[in-house]
Backbone as JSON Lines, residues from 0, in Angstrom:
{"i":0,"aa":"M","n":[-23.31,-4.31,-3.54],"ca":[-22.64,-3.33,-2.69],"c":[-21.45,-3.99,-1.99]}
{"i":1,"aa":"R","n":[-21.68,-5.2,-1.4],"ca":[-20.61,-5.88,-0.69],"c":[-19.44,-6.15,-1.65]}
{"i":2,"aa":"S","n":[-19.76,-6.59,-2.86],"ca":[-18.73,-6.87,-3.85],"c":[-17.95,-5.61,-4.21]}
{"i":3,"aa":"H","n":[-18.66,-4.48,-4.35],"ca":[-18.01,-3.21,-4.68],"c":[-17.07,-2.78,-3.56]}
{"i":4,"aa":"I","n":[-17.53,-2.91,-2.31],"ca":[-16.69,-2.53,-1.17],"c":[-15.46,-3.43,-1.11]}
{"i":5,"aa":"L","n":[-15.66,-4.73,-1.3],"ca":[-14.56,-5.67,-1.26],"c":[-13.56,-5.38,-2.37]}
{"i":6,"aa":"T","n":[-14.05,-5.14,-3.57],"ca":[-13.17,-4.83,-4.68],"c":[-12.42,-3.54,-4.42]}
{"i":7,"aa":"S","n":[-13.1,-2.53,-3.91],"ca":[-12.44,-1.27,-3.58],"c":[-11.4,-1.45,-2.5]}
{"i":8,"aa":"A","n":[-11.71,-2.28,-1.53],"ca":[-10.77,-2.52,-0.44],"c":[-9.5,-3.18,-0.94]}
{"i":9,"aa":"V","n":[-9.66,-4.19,-1.76],"ca":[-8.47,-4.86,-2.28],"c":[-7.7,-3.92,-3.19]}
{"i":10,"aa":"A","n":[-8.42,-3.12,-3.97],"ca":[-7.75,-2.17,-4.85],"c":[-6.93,-1.19,-4.04]}
{"i":11,"aa":"A","n":[-7.51,-0.67,-3.0],"ca":[-6.78,0.29,-2.18],"c":[-5.64,-0.4,-1.46]}
{"i":12,"aa":"A","n":[-5.82,-1.64,-1.12],"ca":[-4.72,-2.36,-0.48],"c":[-3.52,-2.43,-1.41]}
{"i":13,"aa":"A","n":[-3.8,-2.47,-2.67],"ca":[-2.72,-2.51,-3.63],"c":[-1.97,-1.2,-3.7]}
{"i":14,"aa":"L","n":[-2.46,-0.2,-3.05],"ca":[-1.79,1.1,-3.01],"c":[-0.65,1.11,-2.02]}
{"i":15,"aa":"T","n":[-0.31,-0.02,-1.56],"ca":[0.62,-0.12,-0.47],"c":[2.06,-0.05,-0.89]}
{"i":16,"aa":"G","n":[2.9,0.08,0.1],"ca":[4.33,0.13,-0.13],"c":[4.91,-1.25,-0.17]}
{"i":17,"aa":"L","n":[4.98,-1.83,-1.28],"ca":[5.54,-3.17,-1.41],"c":[7.04,-3.05,-1.64]}
{"i":18,"aa":"C","n":[7.76,-2.94,-0.55],"ca":[9.18,-2.62,-0.63],"c":[10.05,-3.82,-0.97]}
{"i":19,"aa":"A","n":[9.56,-5.01,-0.72],"ca":[10.37,-6.19,-1.0],"c":[10.09,-6.66,-2.41]}
{"i":20,"aa":"P","n":[11.12,-7.02,-3.15],"ca":[10.9,-7.48,-4.51],"c":[10.1,-8.78,-4.57]}
{"i":21,"aa":"A","n":[10.22,-9.61,-3.57],"ca":[9.44,-10.83,-3.55],"c":[9.0,-11.1,-2.12]}
{"i":22,"aa":"V","n":[7.72,-11.36,-1.95],"ca":[7.18,-11.67,-0.64],"c":[6.95,-13.17,-0.62]}
{"i":23,"aa":"A","n":[7.35,-13.8,0.46],"ca":[7.21,-15.24,0.56],"c":[5.75,-15.61,0.78]}
{"i":24,"aa":"A","n":[5.16,-16.21,-0.21],"ca":[3.8,-16.75,-0.06],"c":[3.97,-18.24,0.19]}
{"i":25,"aa":"A","n":[2.91,-18.87,0.6],"ca":[2.97,-20.3,0.87],"c":[3.37,-21.05,-0.41]}
{"i":26,"aa":"P","n":[4.13,-22.13,-0.25],"ca":[4.49,-22.92,-1.44],"c":[3.23,-23.33,-2.19]}
{"i":27,"aa":"G","n":[3.24,-23.17,-3.49],"ca":[2.1,-23.52,-4.32],"c":[1.01,-22.47,-4.34]}
{"i":28,"aa":"A","n":[1.27,-21.3,-3.78],"ca":[0.26,-20.23,-3.76],"c":[-0.03,-19.76,-5.18]}
{"i":29,"aa":"T","n":[-1.26,-19.4,-5.41],"ca":[-1.63,-18.87,-6.72],"c":[-1.17,-17.41,-6.83]}
{"i":30,"aa":"Q","n":[-1.2,-16.9,-8.03],"ca":[-0.9,-15.48,-8.26],"c":[-1.8,-14.6,-7.41]}
{"i":31,"aa":"D","n":[-3.09,-14.95,-7.34],"ca":[-4.05,-14.15,-6.58],"c":[-3.72,-14.17,-5.09]}
{"i":32,"aa":"Q","n":[-3.35,-15.33,-4.56],"ca":[-2.98,-15.42,-3.16],"c":[-1.72,-14.62,-2.87]}
{"i":33,"aa":"T","n":[-0.75,-14.68,-3.76],"ca":[0.47,-13.9,-3.6],"c":[0.15,-12.41,-3.6]}
{"i":34,"aa":"F","n":[-0.73,-12.0,-4.5],"ca":[-1.17,-10.62,-4.56],"c":[-1.8,-10.19,-3.23]}
{"i":35,"aa":"L","n":[-2.66,-11.03,-2.66],"ca":[-3.3,-10.7,-1.39],"c":[-2.29,-10.6,-0.25]}
{"i":36,"aa":"V","n":[-1.34,-11.52,-0.23],"ca":[-0.29,-11.49,0.81],"c":[0.51,-10.19,0.69]}
{"i":37,"aa":"Q","n":[0.91,-9.85,-0.54],"ca":[1.68,-8.63,-0.75],"c":[0.86,-7.4,-0.39]}
{"i":38,"aa":"S","n":[-0.42,-7.4,-0.72],"ca":[-1.28,-6.28,-0.39],"c":[-1.4,-6.11,1.12]}
{"i":39,"aa":"H","n":[-1.6,-7.22,1.82],"ca":[-1.72,-7.16,3.28],"c":[-0.43,-6.64,3.92]}
{"i":40,"aa":"Q","n":[0.7,-7.2,3.5],"ca":[1.97,-6.74,4.08],"c":[2.22,-5.28,3.73]}
{"i":41,"aa":"G","n":[1.83,-4.89,2.55],"ca":[1.95,-3.48,2.17],"c":[1.07,-2.6,3.04]}
{"i":42,"aa":"N","n":[-0.15,-3.06,3.34],"ca":[-1.02,-2.3,4.24],"c":[-0.34,-2.11,5.58]}
{"i":43,"aa":"L","n":[0.19,-3.19,6.11],"ca":[0.86,-3.12,7.42],"c":[2.04,-2.14,7.36]}
{"i":44,"aa":"A","n":[2.8,-2.19,6.28],"ca":[3.95,-1.29,6.13],"c":[3.51,0.16,6.0]}
{"i":45,"aa":"E","n":[2.44,0.4,5.25],"ca":[1.95,1.77,5.06],"c":[1.37,2.35,6.34]}
{"i":46,"aa":"I","n":[0.69,1.52,7.11],"ca":[0.15,1.99,8.38],"c":[1.31,2.4,9.29]}
{"i":47,"aa":"A","n":[2.34,1.56,9.35],"ca":[3.5,1.89,10.19],"c":[4.21,3.15,9.69]}
{"i":48,"aa":"A","n":[4.39,3.26,8.37],"ca":[5.07,4.44,7.81],"c":[4.22,5.7,8.03]}
{"i":49,"aa":"G","n":[2.92,5.57,7.88],"ca":[2.04,6.72,8.09],"c":[2.06,7.2,9.52]}
{"i":50,"aa":"K","n":[2.01,6.26,10.46],"ca":[2.08,6.63,11.89],"c":[3.42,7.3,12.19]}
{"i":51,"aa":"D","n":[4.47,6.77,11.61],"ca":[5.79,7.33,11.85],"c":[5.89,8.75,11.29]}
{"i":52,"aa":"A","n":[5.31,8.96,10.12],"ca":[5.33,10.3,9.52],"c":[4.59,11.29,10.42]}
{"i":53,"aa":"G","n":[3.51,10.84,11.04],"ca":[2.77,11.7,11.94],"c":[3.61,12.15,13.13]}
{"i":54,"aa":"K","n":[4.53,11.32,13.53],"ca":[5.4,11.63,14.68],"c":[6.65,12.4,14.29]}
{"i":55,"aa":"H","n":[7.24,12.09,13.13],"ca":[8.57,12.59,12.82],"c":[8.72,13.53,11.63]}
{"i":56,"aa":"A","n":[7.68,13.65,10.81],"ca":[7.79,14.51,9.62],"c":[7.91,15.97,10.04]}
{"i":57,"aa":"T","n":[8.59,16.74,9.21],"ca":[8.74,18.17,9.49],"c":[7.85,19.02,8.61]}
{"i":58,"aa":"T","n":[7.26,18.44,7.58],"ca":[6.38,19.2,6.69],"c":[4.93,18.75,6.85]}
{"i":59,"aa":"T","n":[4.03,19.68,6.63],"ca":[2.6,19.37,6.69],"c":[2.24,18.34,5.64]}
{"i":60,"aa":"C","n":[2.82,18.46,4.47],"ca":[2.51,17.53,3.39],"c":[2.75,16.09,3.81]}
{"i":61,"aa":"V","n":[3.91,15.78,4.31],"ca":[4.23,14.41,4.68],"c":[3.33,13.95,5.82]}
{"i":62,"aa":"K","n":[3.03,14.84,6.75],"ca":[2.13,14.48,7.85],"c":[0.73,14.17,7.33]}
{"i":63,"aa":"V","n":[0.24,14.98,6.38],"ca":[-1.09,14.76,5.81],"c":[-1.14,13.44,5.05]}
{"i":64,"aa":"V","n":[-0.14,13.17,4.24],"ca":[-0.1,11.91,3.5],"c":[-0.01,10.75,4.48]}
{"i":65,"aa":"G","n":[0.83,10.87,5.49],"ca":[0.94,9.81,6.5],"c":[-0.38,9.52,7.18]}
{"i":66,"aa":"K","n":[-1.1,10.56,7.55],"ca":[-2.4,10.39,8.2],"c":[-3.38,9.68,7.26]}
{"i":67,"aa":"A","n":[-3.36,10.05,5.98],"ca":[-4.23,9.4,5.01],"c":[-3.89,7.91,4.87]}
{"i":68,"aa":"L","n":[-2.6,7.59,4.88],"ca":[-2.2,6.19,4.78],"c":[-2.73,5.38,5.96]}
{"i":69,"aa":"V","n":[-2.58,5.93,7.15],"ca":[-3.07,5.21,8.33],"c":[-4.57,5.02,8.25]}
{"i":70,"aa":"R","n":[-5.29,6.07,7.96],"ca":[-6.75,6.01,7.9],"c":[-7.22,5.02,6.84]}
{"i":71,"aa":"D","n":[-6.73,5.19,5.62],"ca":[-7.21,4.37,4.51],"c":[-6.8,2.9,4.64]}
{"i":72,"aa":"H","n":[-5.54,2.66,4.96],"ca":[-5.07,1.28,4.99],"c":[-5.56,0.51,6.21]}
{"i":73,"aa":"T","n":[-5.87,1.2,7.29],"ca":[-6.47,0.53,8.44],"c":[-7.87,0.04,8.07]}
{"i":74,"aa":"K","n":[-8.65,0.89,7.42],"ca":[-10.0,0.51,7.0],"c":[-9.95,-0.61,5.96]}
{"i":75,"aa":"L","n":[-9.06,-0.45,5.0],"ca":[-9.03,-1.38,3.88],"c":[-8.49,-2.75,4.22]}
{"i":76,"aa":"D","n":[-7.61,-2.81,5.19],"ca":[-7.01,-4.11,5.5],"c":[-8.04,-5.1,6.04]}
{"i":77,"aa":"A","n":[-9.07,-4.61,6.69],"ca":[-10.12,-5.51,7.17],"c":[-10.76,-6.26,6.0]}
{"i":78,"aa":"A","n":[-11.01,-5.55,4.91],"ca":[-11.61,-6.19,3.74],"c":[-10.62,-7.12,3.04]}
{"i":79,"aa":"V","n":[-9.35,-6.75,3.03],"ca":[-8.34,-7.63,2.43],"c":[-8.29,-8.95,3.2]}
{"i":80,"aa":"R","n":[-8.33,-8.84,4.52],"ca":[-8.31,-10.06,5.34],"c":[-9.55,-10.91,5.07]}
{"i":81,"aa":"K","n":[-10.69,-10.28,4.82],"ca":[-11.92,-11.03,4.51],"c":[-11.77,-11.78,3.18]}
{"i":82,"aa":"L","n":[-11.27,-11.1,2.15],"ca":[-11.06,-11.76,0.87],"c":[-10.03,-12.88,1.0]}
{"i":83,"aa":"A","n":[-9.0,-12.64,1.79],"ca":[-8.0,-13.69,2.02],"c":[-8.65,-14.9,2.69]}
{"i":84,"aa":"A","n":[-9.52,-14.66,3.65],"ca":[-10.22,-15.77,4.31],"c":[-11.1,-16.51,3.31]}
{"i":85,"aa":"D","n":[-11.79,-15.76,2.45],"ca":[-12.66,-16.37,1.45],"c":[-11.88,-17.24,0.46]}
{"i":86,"aa":"T","n":[-10.62,-16.86,0.2],"ca":[-9.79,-17.62,-0.74],"c":[-8.82,-18.56,-0.03]}
{"i":87,"aa":"K","n":[-9.0,-18.68,1.29],"ca":[-8.15,-19.56,2.1],"c":[-6.66,-19.19,1.96]}
{"i":88,"aa":"T","n":[-6.4,-17.88,1.97],"ca":[-5.04,-17.37,1.87],"c":[-4.54,-17.0,3.25]}
{"i":89,"aa":"A","n":[-3.49,-17.64,3.7],"ca":[-2.9,-17.32,5.0],"c":[-2.1,-16.02,4.87]}
{"i":90,"aa":"L","n":[-2.35,-15.11,5.82],"ca":[-1.67,-13.82,5.79],"c":[-0.64,-13.72,6.9]}
{"i":91,"aa":"P","n":[0.5,-13.09,6.62],"ca":[1.51,-12.87,7.66],"c":[1.04,-11.81,8.65]}
{"i":92,"aa":"T","n":[1.74,-11.7,9.75],"ca":[1.34,-10.78,10.81],"c":[2.17,-9.5,10.84]}
{"i":93,"aa":"A","n":[3.13,-9.37,9.94],"ca":[4.01,-8.19,9.96],"c":[4.46,-7.86,8.54]}
{"i":94,"aa":"P","n":[4.92,-6.63,8.35],"ca":[5.53,-6.29,7.06],"c":[6.75,-7.18,6.81]}
{"i":95,"aa":"T","n":[7.21,-7.22,5.59],"ca":[8.4,-8.01,5.27],"c":[9.62,-7.43,5.99]}
{"i":96,"aa":"A","n":[10.66,-8.22,6.08],"ca":[11.91,-7.74,6.68],"c":[12.44,-6.53,5.91]}
{"i":97,"aa":"A","n":[12.32,-6.56,4.59],"ca":[12.79,-5.44,3.77],"c":[11.98,-4.18,4.06]}
{"i":98,"aa":"Q","n":[10.68,-4.32,4.22],"ca":[9.83,-3.17,4.54],"c":[10.19,-2.6,5.91]}
{"i":99,"aa":"Q","n":[10.42,-3.47,6.86],"ca":[10.8,-3.02,8.2],"c":[12.16,-2.31,8.18]}
{"i":100,"aa":"K","n":[13.09,-2.86,7.43],"ca":[14.42,-2.26,7.31],"c":[14.33,-0.87,6.68]}
{"i":101,"aa":"Q","n":[13.5,-0.74,5.66],"ca":[13.37,0.55,4.99],"c":[12.79,1.59,5.95]}
{"i":102,"aa":"L","n":[11.79,1.21,6.74],"ca":[11.21,2.16,7.69],"c":[12.26,2.57,8.73]}
{"i":103,"aa":"K","n":[13.05,1.64,9.2],"ca":[14.1,1.98,10.18],"c":[15.12,2.95,9.58]}
{"i":104,"aa":"A","n":[15.44,2.78,8.31],"ca":[16.37,3.7,7.66],"c":[15.78,5.1,7.58]}
{"i":105,"aa":"V","n":[14.52,5.2,7.31],"ca":[13.85,6.51,7.27],"c":[13.78,7.09,8.68]}
{"i":106,"aa":"Q","n":[13.44,6.26,9.66],"ca":[13.34,6.7,11.05],"c":[14.66,7.26,11.58]}
{"i":107,"aa":"A","n":[15.75,6.79,11.04],"ca":[17.07,7.27,11.49],"c":[17.24,8.76,11.23]}
{"i":108,"aa":"K","n":[16.42,9.32,10.36],"ca":[16.51,10.74,10.01],"c":[15.41,11.56,10.7]}
{"i":109,"aa":"A","n":[14.72,10.95,11.67],"ca":[13.56,11.56,12.33],"c":[13.85,12.97,12.83]}
{"i":110,"aa":"G","n":[12.86,13.85,12.6],"ca":[12.92,15.2,13.12],"c":[13.69,16.19,12.26]}
{"i":111,"aa":"S","n":[14.2,15.74,11.13],"ca":[14.93,16.64,10.24],"c":[14.27,16.65,8.87]}
{"i":112,"aa":"S","n":[14.63,17.65,8.07],"ca":[14.08,17.69,6.71],"c":[14.54,16.48,5.9]}
{"i":113,"aa":"A","n":[15.65,15.88,6.29],"ca":[16.13,14.67,5.61],"c":[15.12,13.53,5.77]}
{"i":114,"aa":"Y","n":[14.39,13.53,6.89],"ca":[13.37,12.51,7.11],"c":[12.3,12.6,6.03]}
{"i":115,"aa":"D","n":[11.79,13.81,5.82],"ca":[10.72,13.99,4.84],"c":[11.18,13.57,3.44]}
{"i":116,"aa":"I","n":[12.37,13.94,3.1],"ca":[12.92,13.57,1.79],"c":[13.04,12.05,1.67]}
{"i":117,"aa":"A","n":[13.56,11.41,2.72],"ca":[13.72,9.96,2.7],"c":[12.36,9.27,2.68]}
{"i":118,"aa":"W","n":[11.39,9.82,3.41],"ca":[10.06,9.24,3.47],"c":[9.41,9.28,2.09]}
{"i":119,"aa":"L","n":[9.47,10.44,1.44],"ca":[8.89,10.58,0.1],"c":[9.59,9.66,-0.91]}
{"i":120,"aa":"K","n":[10.9,9.55,-0.79],"ca":[11.66,8.68,-1.69],"c":[11.25,7.22,-1.49]}
{"i":121,"aa":"A","n":[11.06,6.82,-0.23],"ca":[10.62,5.45,0.06],"c":[9.23,5.2,-0.51]}
{"i":122,"aa":"Q","n":[8.34,6.19,-0.39],"ca":[7.0,6.04,-0.94],"c":[7.02,5.97,-2.46]}
{"i":123,"aa":"D","n":[7.91,6.73,-3.08],"ca":[8.08,6.67,-4.54],"c":[8.44,5.24,-4.95]}
{"i":124,"aa":"A","n":[9.45,4.69,-4.3],"ca":[9.9,3.33,-4.65],"c":[8.79,2.32,-4.39]}
{"i":125,"aa":"A","n":[8.11,2.46,-3.28],"ca":[7.04,1.52,-2.94],"c":[5.91,1.55,-3.97]}
{"i":126,"aa":"H","n":[5.54,2.75,-4.39],"ca":[4.44,2.85,-5.35],"c":[4.84,2.35,-6.74]}
{"i":127,"aa":"R","n":[6.09,2.53,-7.13],"ca":[6.55,1.96,-8.4],"c":[6.49,0.44,-8.35]}
{"i":128,"aa":"K","n":[6.91,-0.14,-7.23],"ca":[6.86,-1.6,-7.08],"c":[5.41,-2.08,-7.03]}
{"i":129,"aa":"T","n":[4.55,-1.3,-6.39],"ca":[3.15,-1.66,-6.33],"c":[2.54,-1.7,-7.73]}
{"i":130,"aa":"L","n":[2.9,-0.75,-8.57],"ca":[2.39,-0.78,-9.95],"c":[2.81,-2.06,-10.65]}
{"i":131,"aa":"A","n":[4.02,-2.51,-10.42],"ca":[4.49,-3.76,-11.03],"c":[3.68,-4.95,-10.51]}
{"i":132,"aa":"V","n":[3.39,-4.96,-9.2],"ca":[2.59,-6.04,-8.61],"c":[1.17,-6.02,-9.19]}
{"i":133,"aa":"I","n":[0.61,-4.84,-9.32],"ca":[-0.74,-4.7,-9.88],"c":[-0.77,-5.21,-11.32]}
{"i":134,"aa":"D","n":[0.21,-4.8,-12.11],"ca":[0.25,-5.24,-13.5],"c":[0.38,-6.75,-13.61]}
{"i":135,"aa":"K","n":[1.15,-7.35,-12.72],"ca":[1.29,-8.81,-12.74],"c":[-0.03,-9.48,-12.4]}
{"i":136,"aa":"E","n":[-0.76,-8.93,-11.42],"ca":[-2.06,-9.5,-11.07],"c":[-3.04,-9.36,-12.24]}
{"i":137,"aa":"I","n":[-3.04,-8.2,-12.87],"ca":[-3.93,-7.99,-14.02],"c":[-3.62,-9.0,-15.13]}
{"i":138,"aa":"D","n":[-2.35,-9.23,-15.38],"ca":[-1.93,-10.13,-16.46],"c":[-2.08,-11.61,-16.12]}
{"i":139,"aa":"Q","n":[-1.85,-11.98,-14.85],"ca":[-1.76,-13.4,-14.52],"c":[-2.79,-13.89,-13.5]}
{"i":140,"aa":"G","n":[-3.55,-12.99,-12.9],"ca":[-4.51,-13.4,-11.89],"c":[-5.69,-14.16,-12.48]}
{"i":141,"aa":"S","n":[-6.28,-15.04,-11.66],"ca":[-7.44,-15.8,-12.13],"c":[-8.68,-15.56,-11.27]}
{"i":142,"aa":"N","n":[-8.52,-14.96,-10.1],"ca":[-9.67,-14.64,-9.25],"c":[-10.25,-13.32,-9.73]}
{"i":143,"aa":"D","n":[-11.5,-13.35,-10.16],"ca":[-12.12,-12.16,-10.74],"c":[-12.09,-10.95,-9.8]}
{"i":144,"aa":"S","n":[-12.32,-11.18,-8.51],"ca":[-12.32,-10.07,-7.55],"c":[-10.93,-9.46,-7.4]}
{"i":145,"aa":"A","n":[-9.91,-10.3,-7.33],"ca":[-8.54,-9.8,-7.19],"c":[-8.09,-9.05,-8.44]}
{"i":146,"aa":"V","n":[-8.41,-9.59,-9.6],"ca":[-8.02,-8.92,-10.86],"c":[-8.76,-7.59,-10.99]}
{"i":147,"aa":"A","n":[-10.03,-7.57,-10.68],"ca":[-10.81,-6.33,-10.75],"c":[-10.24,-5.29,-9.78]}
{"i":148,"aa":"A","n":[-9.84,-5.74,-8.62],"ca":[-9.24,-4.83,-7.63],"c":[-7.95,-4.24,-8.17]}
{"i":149,"aa":"A","n":[-7.15,-5.06,-8.78],"ca":[-5.89,-4.57,-9.35],"c":[-6.15,-3.54,-10.45]}
{"i":150,"aa":"R","n":[-7.12,-3.83,-11.3],"ca":[-7.45,-2.88,-12.39],"c":[-7.92,-1.54,-11.84]}
{"i":151,"aa":"S","n":[-8.77,-1.58,-10.83],"ca":[-9.28,-0.32,-10.29],"c":[-8.24,0.42,-9.46]}
{"i":152,"aa":"A","n":[-7.27,-0.3,-8.92],"ca":[-6.23,0.33,-8.11],"c":[-5.19,1.04,-8.96]}
{"i":153,"aa":"R","n":[-4.97,0.58,-10.17],"ca":[-3.86,1.1,-10.97],"c":[-3.86,2.62,-11.13]}
{"i":154,"aa":"P","n":[-4.96,3.24,-11.54],"ca":[-4.91,4.7,-11.7],"c":[-4.72,5.45,-10.38]}
{"i":155,"aa":"V","n":[-5.2,4.88,-9.29],"ca":[-5.04,5.52,-7.99],"c":[-3.59,5.44,-7.54]}
{"i":156,"aa":"V","n":[-2.97,4.29,-7.74],"ca":[-1.56,4.13,-7.38],"c":[-0.7,5.07,-8.22]}
{"i":157,"aa":"A","n":[-1.03,5.19,-9.49],"ca":[-0.29,6.11,-10.36],"c":[-0.44,7.55,-9.86]}
{"i":158,"aa":"M","n":[-1.64,7.91,-9.4],"ca":[-1.85,9.26,-8.86],"c":[-1.03,9.46,-7.58]}
{"i":159,"aa":"H","n":[-0.99,8.46,-6.72],"ca":[-0.19,8.57,-5.5],"c":[1.29,8.69,-5.83]}
{"i":160,"aa":"L","n":[1.73,7.96,-6.82],"ca":[3.12,8.06,-7.24],"c":[3.43,9.47,-7.71]}
{"i":161,"aa":"D","n":[2.55,10.05,-8.5],"ca":[2.74,11.45,-8.93],"c":[2.79,12.38,-7.73]}
{"i":162,"aa":"M","n":[1.93,12.14,-6.76],"ca":[1.88,13.0,-5.58],"c":[3.19,12.96,-4.79]}
{"i":163,"aa":"V","n":[3.73,11.78,-4.55],"ca":[4.96,11.73,-3.77],"c":[6.15,12.23,-4.57]}
{"i":164,"aa":"R","n":[6.1,12.08,-5.87],"ca":[7.19,12.62,-6.7],"c":[7.17,14.14,-6.7]}
{"i":165,"aa":"D","n":[5.98,14.72,-6.68],"ca":[5.86,16.17,-6.65],"c":[6.17,16.72,-5.26]}
{"i":166,"aa":"G","n":[6.01,15.89,-4.23],"ca":[6.23,16.34,-2.87],"c":[5.16,17.31,-2.41]}
{"i":167,"aa":"T","n":[3.98,17.23,-3.03],"ca":[2.88,18.1,-2.63],"c":[1.69,17.26,-2.23]}
{"i":168,"aa":"C","n":[0.81,17.85,-1.48],"ca":[-0.39,17.14,-1.06],"c":[-1.61,17.56,-1.85]}
{"i":169,"aa":"D","n":[-1.42,18.39,-2.83],"ca":[-2.56,18.91,-3.6],"c":[-3.42,17.8,-4.19]}
{"i":170,"aa":"T","n":[-2.8,16.74,-4.69],"ca":[-3.57,15.68,-5.32],"c":[-4.29,14.8,-4.32]}
{"i":171,"aa":"M","n":[-3.93,14.89,-3.05],"ca":[-4.61,14.09,-2.02],"c":[-5.82,14.82,-1.46]}
{"i":172,"aa":"A","n":[-5.91,16.11,-1.66],"ca":[-6.93,16.93,-1.0],"c":[-8.34,16.37,-1.17]}
{"i":173,"aa":"G","n":[-8.68,15.91,-2.35],"ca":[-10.03,15.42,-2.57],"c":[-10.13,13.92,-2.59]}
{"i":174,"aa":"H","n":[-9.07,13.2,-2.26],"ca":[-9.06,11.74,-2.33],"c":[-9.39,11.14,-0.98]}
{"i":175,"aa":"H","n":[-10.53,10.48,-0.92],"ca":[-10.91,9.77,0.3],"c":[-11.4,8.39,-0.09]}
{"i":176,"aa":"T","n":[-11.06,7.42,0.71],"ca":[-11.49,6.06,0.45],"c":[-12.68,5.77,1.34]}
{"i":177,"aa":"S","n":[-13.71,5.17,0.76],"ca":[-14.89,4.84,1.58],"c":[-15.11,3.36,1.65]}
């Protein structure tokens, strides 16, 4: 059970908005450690973006997705931090500079329909990059738990990408992370 929860947590962490093309991991970090660092920073970025959507979005859809991001990534990041501790992976305390810059650009449109459009576009880009990170972990990772997490996250990330591209919340209605 613990292994399943941990694997699910890391998988969901991979659902994050990895806005930076490269995240600085410690020199000599393994692929798995880099994956965990990127997942953690993505969680932090998604929590911030989700909270911001709750405050500034003009559509119910974006608010609902934002709330789901906060709820899911807050729960999941605790497990990511545990796996990082188990693998002696040092985690940063904030999203990347690129992730922070992207959120500020979206925030500049707060309170208008342009915000919702920019928010969805940012989530589209983040999820496409996340799929690339997941595929790299699947192909190059050596930690069984991290690779399994990436494999299980891939179809969920693809579903989230479809959801933000459609601009509807229909596909989120039955999706809950436990």
